[in-house]
Amino acid sequence: MRDRTDSFVPTAEEIQHALADASTGELVFFTRQCLERGAFDHVLAVERAFPQRFTEDAALKLTFAVARFVGGERTEARATVEALVAERPADLNALAVLAEMEARSGERASAVRLFSTLVERYPDYPGAQATLAALLMPGPPYRDVLRAIHAALRPETYLELGVAGGATLALATSARVAVGVDPVPAPLEQPLPVGARIIHETSESFFTTRRREDVFGAHPVELAFIDGLHLFETALRDFIETEHWCAPGGTIILHDCVPLSAVTATRERRTRFWVGDTWKAAWTLARRRPDLRIRTILTPPSGLVVVRRLDPSSRTLEDGFDALVSELRTQGYPLEPGRWPALLNVVPNTPEGLTEALA
Ligand SMILES: C[S@@+](CC[C@H](N)C(=O)[O-])C[C@H]1O[C@@H](n2cnc3c(N)ncnc32)[C@H](O)[C@@H]1O
């Protein structure tokens, strides 16, 4: 067992005295408090003070197993939780703890399988989607990848559709003009670069009421990030309009086009983590615009689709747009977690993958 050099735990008598009237629920809450503060040895001491309570209650068994795992008794802890999962198949907490233990033990395939089962049964189980994304898409998160893209391309002009707190607009430090479009004003997460401003409108109104020259002057858009409304017809329309504003050598990046599960990829929002059906926009680009160069970086939580070799004069996607929208509207996401669509040309989330995406 791992030593805590700063370890001090009360005696069993002191714990029994202090927690004499605690219900099982209170003991569970107390041991979770200990774990959240890193005091796994305190949980072990509480178990020694109330051994009977810990053999009778599944939640206490779990917190004890987590404390043992953190303390280094990994094999015993995993065996306890595996037995709990087998005895109590409906216990989502036991499943989540086992999945987490597998992930922390480097058992990737088993962790992916367990987290996939967990999100299938309860997509909003705290942290499950994020951990599954990190397992399936190893490497830096999307904002770090965007930072690296800005550093590689150093765009002079930047357009972002869907800004929220401005964390990604703030990455446009090289841009002389950087414009973010979002109908909902939100407090800024960080200061924006000097050349950046936010226009509070929907992207549709933005493109209807403005000309590129009024916003960017003579310079076409060099880099754009589409991260607005999570419906595919809006994302596709955003792409069409943005491409008209770009130079042929420009780059458009789409967010949220690589879902991890069908339930997070629906038009109607049913989950806390939700990417909507924007994936259909990327699939449409790949199918209908073979002239574009599309590469998809598998960065958590939902990938970045990098589109190059733009054609600002193209009308291909406008033709038959309405028919396409009604044809695709009801389609569900067809792939299992961890299966990637070949048509999006997935590249790894590494410096080499980034170089390939920007080639
Ligand atoms: C996921 S957030 C953007 C996050 C930001 N790009 C980042 O990575 O930090 C999506 C944003 O799109 C905005 N949005 C919704 N509908 C929109 C529309 N029609 N046009 C532009 N933005 C829209 C929402 O208000 C929300 O702030």
Coordinates of C-alpha atoms and ligand atoms in Angstrom, one line a residue:
M1 CA 0.0 0.0 0.0
R2 CA 1.2 3.5 -0.8
D3 CA 2.4 5.6 2.1
R4 CA 1.1 9.1 2.7
T5 CA 4.0 10.9 4.2
D6 CA 1.6 13.5 5.6
S7 CA -0.8 10.8 6.9
F8 CA -2.7 11.2 10.1
V9 CA -5.9 9.5 10.7
P10 CA -8.0 9.4 13.9
T11 CA -8.3 6.2 15.9
A12 CA -11.2 3.8 15.4
E13 CA -12.6 4.9 18.7
E14 CA -12.5 8.6 17.7
I15 CA -14.2 7.8 14.4
Q16 CA -16.9 5.6 16.1
H17 CA -17.5 8.4 18.5
A18 CA -17.8 11.1 15.9
L19 CA -19.9 9.1 13.5
A20 CA -21.9 7.1 16.0
D21 CA -25.3 8.2 14.7
A22 CA -24.4 8.4 11.1
S23 CA -26.8 6.7 8.7
T24 CA -25.4 4.6 5.9
G25 CA -26.1 7.4 3.5
E26 CA -24.2 9.8 5.7
L27 CA -21.2 7.4 5.9
V28 CA -21.2 7.2 2.0
F29 CA -21.3 11.0 1.8
F30 CA -18.5 11.3 4.4
T31 CA -16.2 8.8 2.6
R32 CA -16.9 10.5 -0.8
Q33 CA -15.8 13.8 0.9
C34 CA -12.6 12.1 2.1
L35 CA -11.9 10.7 -1.5
E36 CA -12.6 14.1 -3.1
R37 CA -9.9 15.6 -0.8
G38 CA -7.4 12.8 -1.5
A39 CA -7.7 11.3 2.0
F40 CA -8.0 7.7 0.9
D41 CA -6.3 6.6 4.2
H42 CA -9.2 8.2 6.1
V43 CA -11.7 6.0 4.3
L44 CA -9.6 2.9 5.2
A45 CA -9.7 4.1 8.8
V46 CA -13.5 4.5 8.7
E47 CA -13.9 1.0 7.3
R48 CA -11.8 -0.3 10.2
A49 CA -14.1 1.5 12.6
F50 CA -17.3 0.2 11.0
P51 CA -16.4 -3.1 9.3
Q52 CA -19.9 -4.6 9.4
R53 CA -21.5 -1.5 7.7
F54 CA -19.0 -1.8 4.9
T55 CA -19.8 -5.4 4.2
E56 CA -23.6 -4.7 4.1
D57 CA -23.8 -1.7 1.8
A58 CA -22.8 -1.7 -1.9
A59 CA -22.0 2.1 -2.0
L60 CA -19.7 1.8 1.1
K61 CA -18.0 -1.2 -0.5
L62 CA -17.4 0.9 -3.6
T63 CA -15.9 3.9 -1.8
F64 CA -13.7 1.4 0.2
A65 CA -12.6 -0.2 -3.1
V66 CA -11.8 3.2 -4.6
A67 CA -9.7 4.0 -1.5
R68 CA -7.8 0.7 -1.7
F69 CA -7.3 1.3 -5.5
V70 CA -5.9 4.8 -4.8
G71 CA -3.8 3.4 -2.0
G72 CA -2.1 0.9 -4.3
E73 CA -4.1 -2.3 -3.6
R74 CA -5.3 -2.3 -7.2
T75 CA -5.8 -6.1 -7.7
E76 CA -8.0 -6.5 -4.6
A77 CA -9.9 -3.3 -5.3
R78 CA -10.7 -4.4 -8.9
A79 CA -11.8 -7.8 -7.8
T80 CA -14.2 -6.3 -5.3
V81 CA -15.8 -4.0 -7.9
E82 CA -15.9 -6.8 -10.6
A83 CA -17.8 -8.9 -8.1
L84 CA -20.2 -6.0 -7.4
V85 CA -20.8 -5.5 -11.1
A86 CA -21.6 -9.2 -11.5
E87 CA -23.9 -9.3 -8.5
R88 CA -25.7 -6.0 -9.3
P89 CA -25.8 -5.5 -13.0
A90 CA -28.1 -2.5 -12.6
D91 CA -25.6 -0.6 -10.4
L92 CA -24.3 2.2 -12.6
N93 CA -21.9 3.4 -9.9
A94 CA -20.2 0.1 -9.8
L95 CA -19.9 0.0 -13.6
A96 CA -18.5 3.5 -13.6
V97 CA -15.9 2.7 -10.9
L98 CA -14.8 -0.4 -12.7
A99 CA -14.5 1.5 -16.0
E100 CA -12.4 4.1 -14.4
M101 CA -10.2 1.5 -12.7
E102 CA -9.6 -0.2 -16.1
A103 CA -8.8 3.2 -17.7
R104 CA -6.3 4.0 -14.9
S105 CA -4.8 0.6 -15.2
G106 CA -4.1 1.1 -18.9
E107 CA -6.7 -1.6 -19.9
R108 CA -7.9 0.6 -22.7
A109 CA -10.1 -1.9 -24.6
S110 CA -11.9 -3.0 -21.5
A111 CA -12.3 0.6 -20.3
V112 CA -13.8 1.6 -23.7
R113 CA -16.2 -1.3 -23.5
L114 CA -17.3 -0.5 -20.0
F115 CA -17.7 3.2 -20.6
S116 CA -19.6 2.5 -23.8
T117 CA -22.1 0.3 -21.9
L118 CA -22.3 3.1 -19.2
V119 CA -23.2 5.9 -21.7
E120 CA -25.6 3.6 -23.5
R121 CA -27.4 3.1 -20.3
Y122 CA -27.1 6.6 -19.0
P123 CA -25.5 9.1 -21.4
D124 CA -25.3 11.8 -18.7
Y125 CA -23.4 9.7 -16.1
P126 CA -21.0 12.4 -14.7
G127 CA -17.7 12.4 -16.6
A128 CA -18.4 9.3 -18.7
Q129 CA -18.6 11.0 -22.1
A130 CA -15.5 13.0 -21.4
T131 CA -13.5 10.0 -20.3
L132 CA -14.7 7.9 -23.3
A133 CA -13.8 10.7 -25.6
A134 CA -10.3 10.9 -24.1
L135 CA -9.9 7.1 -24.5
L136 CA -11.1 7.0 -28.1
M137 CA -9.4 10.2 -29.2
P138 CA -6.1 10.3 -27.4
G139 CA -4.1 13.5 -27.7
P140 CA -4.7 17.2 -26.9
P141 CA -8.3 18.6 -26.7
Y142 CA -9.7 20.6 -29.6
R143 CA -8.8 24.0 -28.2
D144 CA -5.1 23.0 -28.0
V145 CA -5.3 21.7 -31.6
L146 CA -6.9 24.9 -32.7
R147 CA -4.1 26.9 -31.0
A148 CA -1.6 24.8 -33.0
I149 CA -3.5 25.4 -36.2
H150 CA -3.4 29.2 -35.6
A151 CA 0.4 28.9 -34.9
A152 CA 1.0 27.0 -38.1
L153 CA -1.2 29.1 -40.4
R154 CA -0.9 32.5 -38.7
P155 CA -4.1 33.8 -40.4
E156 CA -4.4 37.5 -41.0
T157 CA -8.2 37.2 -41.1
Y158 CA -10.3 34.9 -39.0
L159 CA -14.1 34.2 -38.8
E160 CA -15.8 32.2 -36.0
L161 CA -19.4 31.2 -36.0
G162 CA -20.5 30.3 -32.5
V163 CA -18.3 32.0 -29.9
A164 CA -19.8 31.4 -26.4
G165 CA -17.2 32.7 -23.9
G166 CA -14.7 33.5 -26.6
A167 CA -12.1 30.9 -25.6
T168 CA -11.5 29.9 -29.2
L169 CA -11.8 33.4 -30.7
A170 CA -9.0 34.4 -28.2
L171 CA -6.7 32.1 -30.1
A172 CA -6.7 34.4 -33.2
T173 CA -3.7 36.3 -32.0
S174 CA -2.1 36.7 -35.4
A175 CA -5.2 38.1 -37.1
R176 CA -5.4 41.7 -38.1
V177 CA -9.2 41.2 -38.2
A178 CA -10.9 38.5 -36.2
V179 CA -14.7 38.4 -36.1
G180 CA -16.9 36.1 -34.0
V181 CA -20.6 35.8 -34.6
D182 CA -23.0 34.6 -31.8
P183 CA -26.6 35.7 -31.1
V184 CA -26.2 35.1 -27.3
P185 CA -23.9 37.5 -25.4
A186 CA -21.9 35.6 -22.8
P187 CA -19.2 36.7 -20.3
L188 CA -15.8 36.5 -21.8
E189 CA -13.6 33.6 -20.4
Q190 CA -10.5 35.6 -21.3
P191 CA -9.5 38.9 -23.0
L192 CA -9.8 39.0 -26.8
P193 CA -6.9 39.9 -29.0
V194 CA -6.8 43.6 -30.2
G195 CA -8.1 42.8 -33.7
A196 CA -11.1 40.7 -32.5
R197 CA -14.7 41.6 -32.0
I198 CA -18.0 39.8 -31.6
I199 CA -21.2 40.5 -33.5
H200 CA -24.3 39.4 -31.7
E201 CA -26.4 37.9 -34.5
T202 CA -27.2 34.5 -35.8
S203 CA -24.9 33.4 -38.6
E204 CA -27.9 33.5 -41.0
S205 CA -28.6 37.2 -40.2
F206 CA -24.8 38.0 -40.3
F207 CA -24.5 36.6 -43.9
T208 CA -27.8 38.1 -45.1
T209 CA -27.1 41.6 -43.9
R210 CA -23.4 42.0 -44.5
R211 CA -20.9 41.9 -47.3
R212 CA -17.4 40.5 -46.8
E213 CA -15.8 43.8 -47.8
D214 CA -17.7 45.6 -45.0
V215 CA -16.4 43.2 -42.4
F216 CA -12.9 42.2 -43.6
G217 CA -12.1 44.9 -46.1
A218 CA -10.3 43.7 -49.3
H219 CA -8.9 40.6 -47.6
P220 CA -10.7 37.3 -47.9
V221 CA -11.1 35.0 -44.9
E222 CA -8.0 32.9 -44.3
L223 CA -9.2 30.7 -41.5
A224 CA -12.8 30.0 -40.2
F225 CA -14.2 27.9 -37.4
I226 CA -17.8 26.8 -37.6
D227 CA -19.1 26.0 -34.1
G228 CA -22.6 27.5 -34.0
L229 CA -26.0 25.9 -34.0
H230 CA -25.8 22.1 -33.9
L231 CA -28.2 21.4 -36.7
F232 CA -26.7 20.1 -40.0
E233 CA -28.6 22.4 -42.3
T234 CA -27.3 25.4 -40.3
A235 CA -23.7 24.1 -40.2
L236 CA -23.9 23.3 -44.0
R237 CA -25.3 26.8 -44.7
D238 CA -22.6 28.3 -42.5
F239 CA -20.0 26.4 -44.6
I240 CA -21.5 27.5 -47.9
E241 CA -21.6 31.2 -46.9
T242 CA -18.1 31.1 -45.3
E243 CA -16.5 29.5 -48.3
H244 CA -17.8 32.4 -50.5
W245 CA -15.9 34.7 -48.1
C246 CA -12.7 32.7 -48.2
A247 CA -9.6 32.7 -50.5
P248 CA -9.0 29.4 -52.4
G249 CA -6.0 28.8 -50.1
G250 CA -8.1 29.3 -47.0
T251 CA -9.1 26.8 -44.4
I252 CA -12.5 26.1 -42.8
I253 CA -12.7 24.0 -39.7
L254 CA -16.0 22.4 -38.5
H255 CA -16.5 21.3 -34.9
D256 CA -18.7 18.5 -33.5
C257 CA -18.8 16.3 -36.6
V258 CA -17.4 13.1 -35.0
P259 CA -20.0 11.9 -32.4
L260 CA -19.2 9.1 -30.0
S261 CA -22.7 7.7 -29.8
A262 CA -26.0 8.0 -31.6
V263 CA -27.8 9.4 -28.6
T264 CA -25.6 12.5 -28.5
A265 CA -25.9 13.0 -32.2
T266 CA -29.6 13.6 -32.5
R267 CA -31.4 16.8 -33.8
E268 CA -33.4 17.1 -30.5
R269 CA -31.2 17.6 -27.5
R270 CA -31.6 14.6 -25.1
T271 CA -28.2 14.7 -23.4
R272 CA -26.0 17.2 -21.5
F273 CA -23.1 16.5 -23.9
W274 CA -24.6 17.0 -27.3
V275 CA -23.2 17.5 -30.8
G276 CA -26.5 17.4 -32.7
D277 CA -26.6 16.2 -36.3
T278 CA -23.8 18.5 -37.6
W279 CA -22.0 15.3 -38.6
K280 CA -24.4 15.2 -41.6
A281 CA -22.9 18.5 -42.8
A282 CA -19.4 17.0 -42.9
W283 CA -20.6 13.8 -44.6
T284 CA -22.4 15.9 -47.2
L285 CA -19.3 17.9 -47.9
A286 CA -17.3 14.6 -48.4
R287 CA -20.0 13.1 -50.7
R288 CA -21.0 16.1 -52.8
R289 CA -17.7 18.1 -52.9
P290 CA -14.9 15.7 -53.9
D291 CA -13.0 18.8 -55.0
L292 CA -12.5 19.7 -51.3
R293 CA -9.6 18.3 -49.3
I294 CA -11.1 17.0 -46.0
R295 CA -9.1 15.6 -43.1
T296 CA -10.5 14.9 -39.6
I297 CA -8.4 15.2 -36.5
L298 CA -9.6 12.9 -33.8
T299 CA -9.3 15.4 -31.0
P300 CA -11.6 15.1 -28.0
P301 CA -14.5 15.6 -27.4
S302 CA -15.9 15.5 -30.9
G303 CA -13.2 16.0 -33.5
L304 CA -12.2 18.8 -35.9
V305 CA -12.9 18.5 -39.6
V306 CA -10.3 20.5 -41.6
V307 CA -11.4 21.5 -45.1
R308 CA -9.0 23.0 -47.6
R309 CA -8.7 23.5 -51.4
L310 CA -11.8 25.7 -51.2
D311 CA -13.7 27.0 -54.2
P312 CA -15.3 30.4 -53.2
S313 CA -17.3 30.4 -56.5
S314 CA -18.8 26.9 -56.0
R315 CA -22.6 26.6 -56.1
T316 CA -22.7 22.8 -55.9
L317 CA -24.1 22.7 -52.4
E318 CA -26.7 25.4 -53.0
D319 CA -28.3 23.4 -55.8
G320 CA -30.8 21.0 -54.3
F321 CA -30.2 22.2 -50.8
D322 CA -33.8 21.9 -49.6
A323 CA -34.2 18.5 -51.1
L324 CA -31.0 17.4 -49.4
V325 CA -32.2 18.8 -46.0
S326 CA -35.5 16.9 -46.2
E327 CA -33.7 13.7 -47.3
L328 CA -31.2 13.7 -44.4
R329 CA -33.4 15.2 -41.6
T330 CA -34.5 11.9 -40.1
Q331 CA -31.3 9.9 -40.6
G332 CA -29.8 8.6 -37.3
Y333 CA -26.1 8.3 -36.6
P334 CA -25.1 4.9 -37.8
L335 CA -21.7 4.2 -36.2
E336 CA -20.7 2.5 -32.9
P337 CA -18.4 4.3 -30.4
G338 CA -14.9 4.3 -31.7
R339 CA -15.8 3.5 -35.4
W340 CA -14.9 6.4 -37.7
P341 CA -16.4 7.2 -41.1
A342 CA -13.9 6.5 -43.9
L343 CA -15.2 9.4 -45.9
L344 CA -13.9 11.9 -43.4
N345 CA -10.3 10.8 -43.7
V346 CA -9.4 10.5 -40.1
V347 CA -5.9 11.4 -39.0
P348 CA -4.4 10.9 -35.6
N349 CA -4.3 13.6 -33.0
T350 CA -0.5 14.1 -33.2
P351 CA 1.8 16.7 -34.7
E352 CA 2.1 14.4 -37.8
G353 CA -1.7 14.2 -38.1
L354 CA -1.9 18.0 -37.9
T355 CA 0.7 18.4 -40.6
E356 CA -1.3 16.0 -42.8
A357 CA -4.5 17.8 -42.1
L358 CA -3.0 21.2 -43.1
A359 CA -1.1 19.9 -46.2
Ligands
LIG1 C1 -20.4 25.3 -28.6 S1 -20.7 27.0 -28.4 C2 -19.2 27.7 -29.1 C3 -18.0 27.4 -28.4 C4 -16.7 28.1 -28.8 N1 -16.5 28.1 -30.2 C5 -15.6 27.4 -28.1 O1 -15.1 26.5 -28.6 O2 -15.3 27.9 -26.9 C6 -21.9 27.2 -29.6 C7 -22.4 28.7 -29.7 O3 -23.1 28.8 -30.9 C8 -24.0 29.8 -30.6 N2 -25.1 29.8 -31.7 C9 -26.3 29.2 -31.6 N3 -27.0 29.4 -32.7 C10 -26.2 30.1 -33.5 C11 -26.4 30.7 -34.8 N4 -27.5 30.5 -35.5 N5 -25.4 31.4 -35.3 C12 -24.2 31.6 -34.6 N6 -24.0 31.1 -33.4 C13 -25.0 30.4 -32.8 C14 -24.5 29.6 -29.2 O4 -25.1 30.8 -28.7 C15 -23.3 29.1 -28.5 O5 -22.6 30.2 -27.8

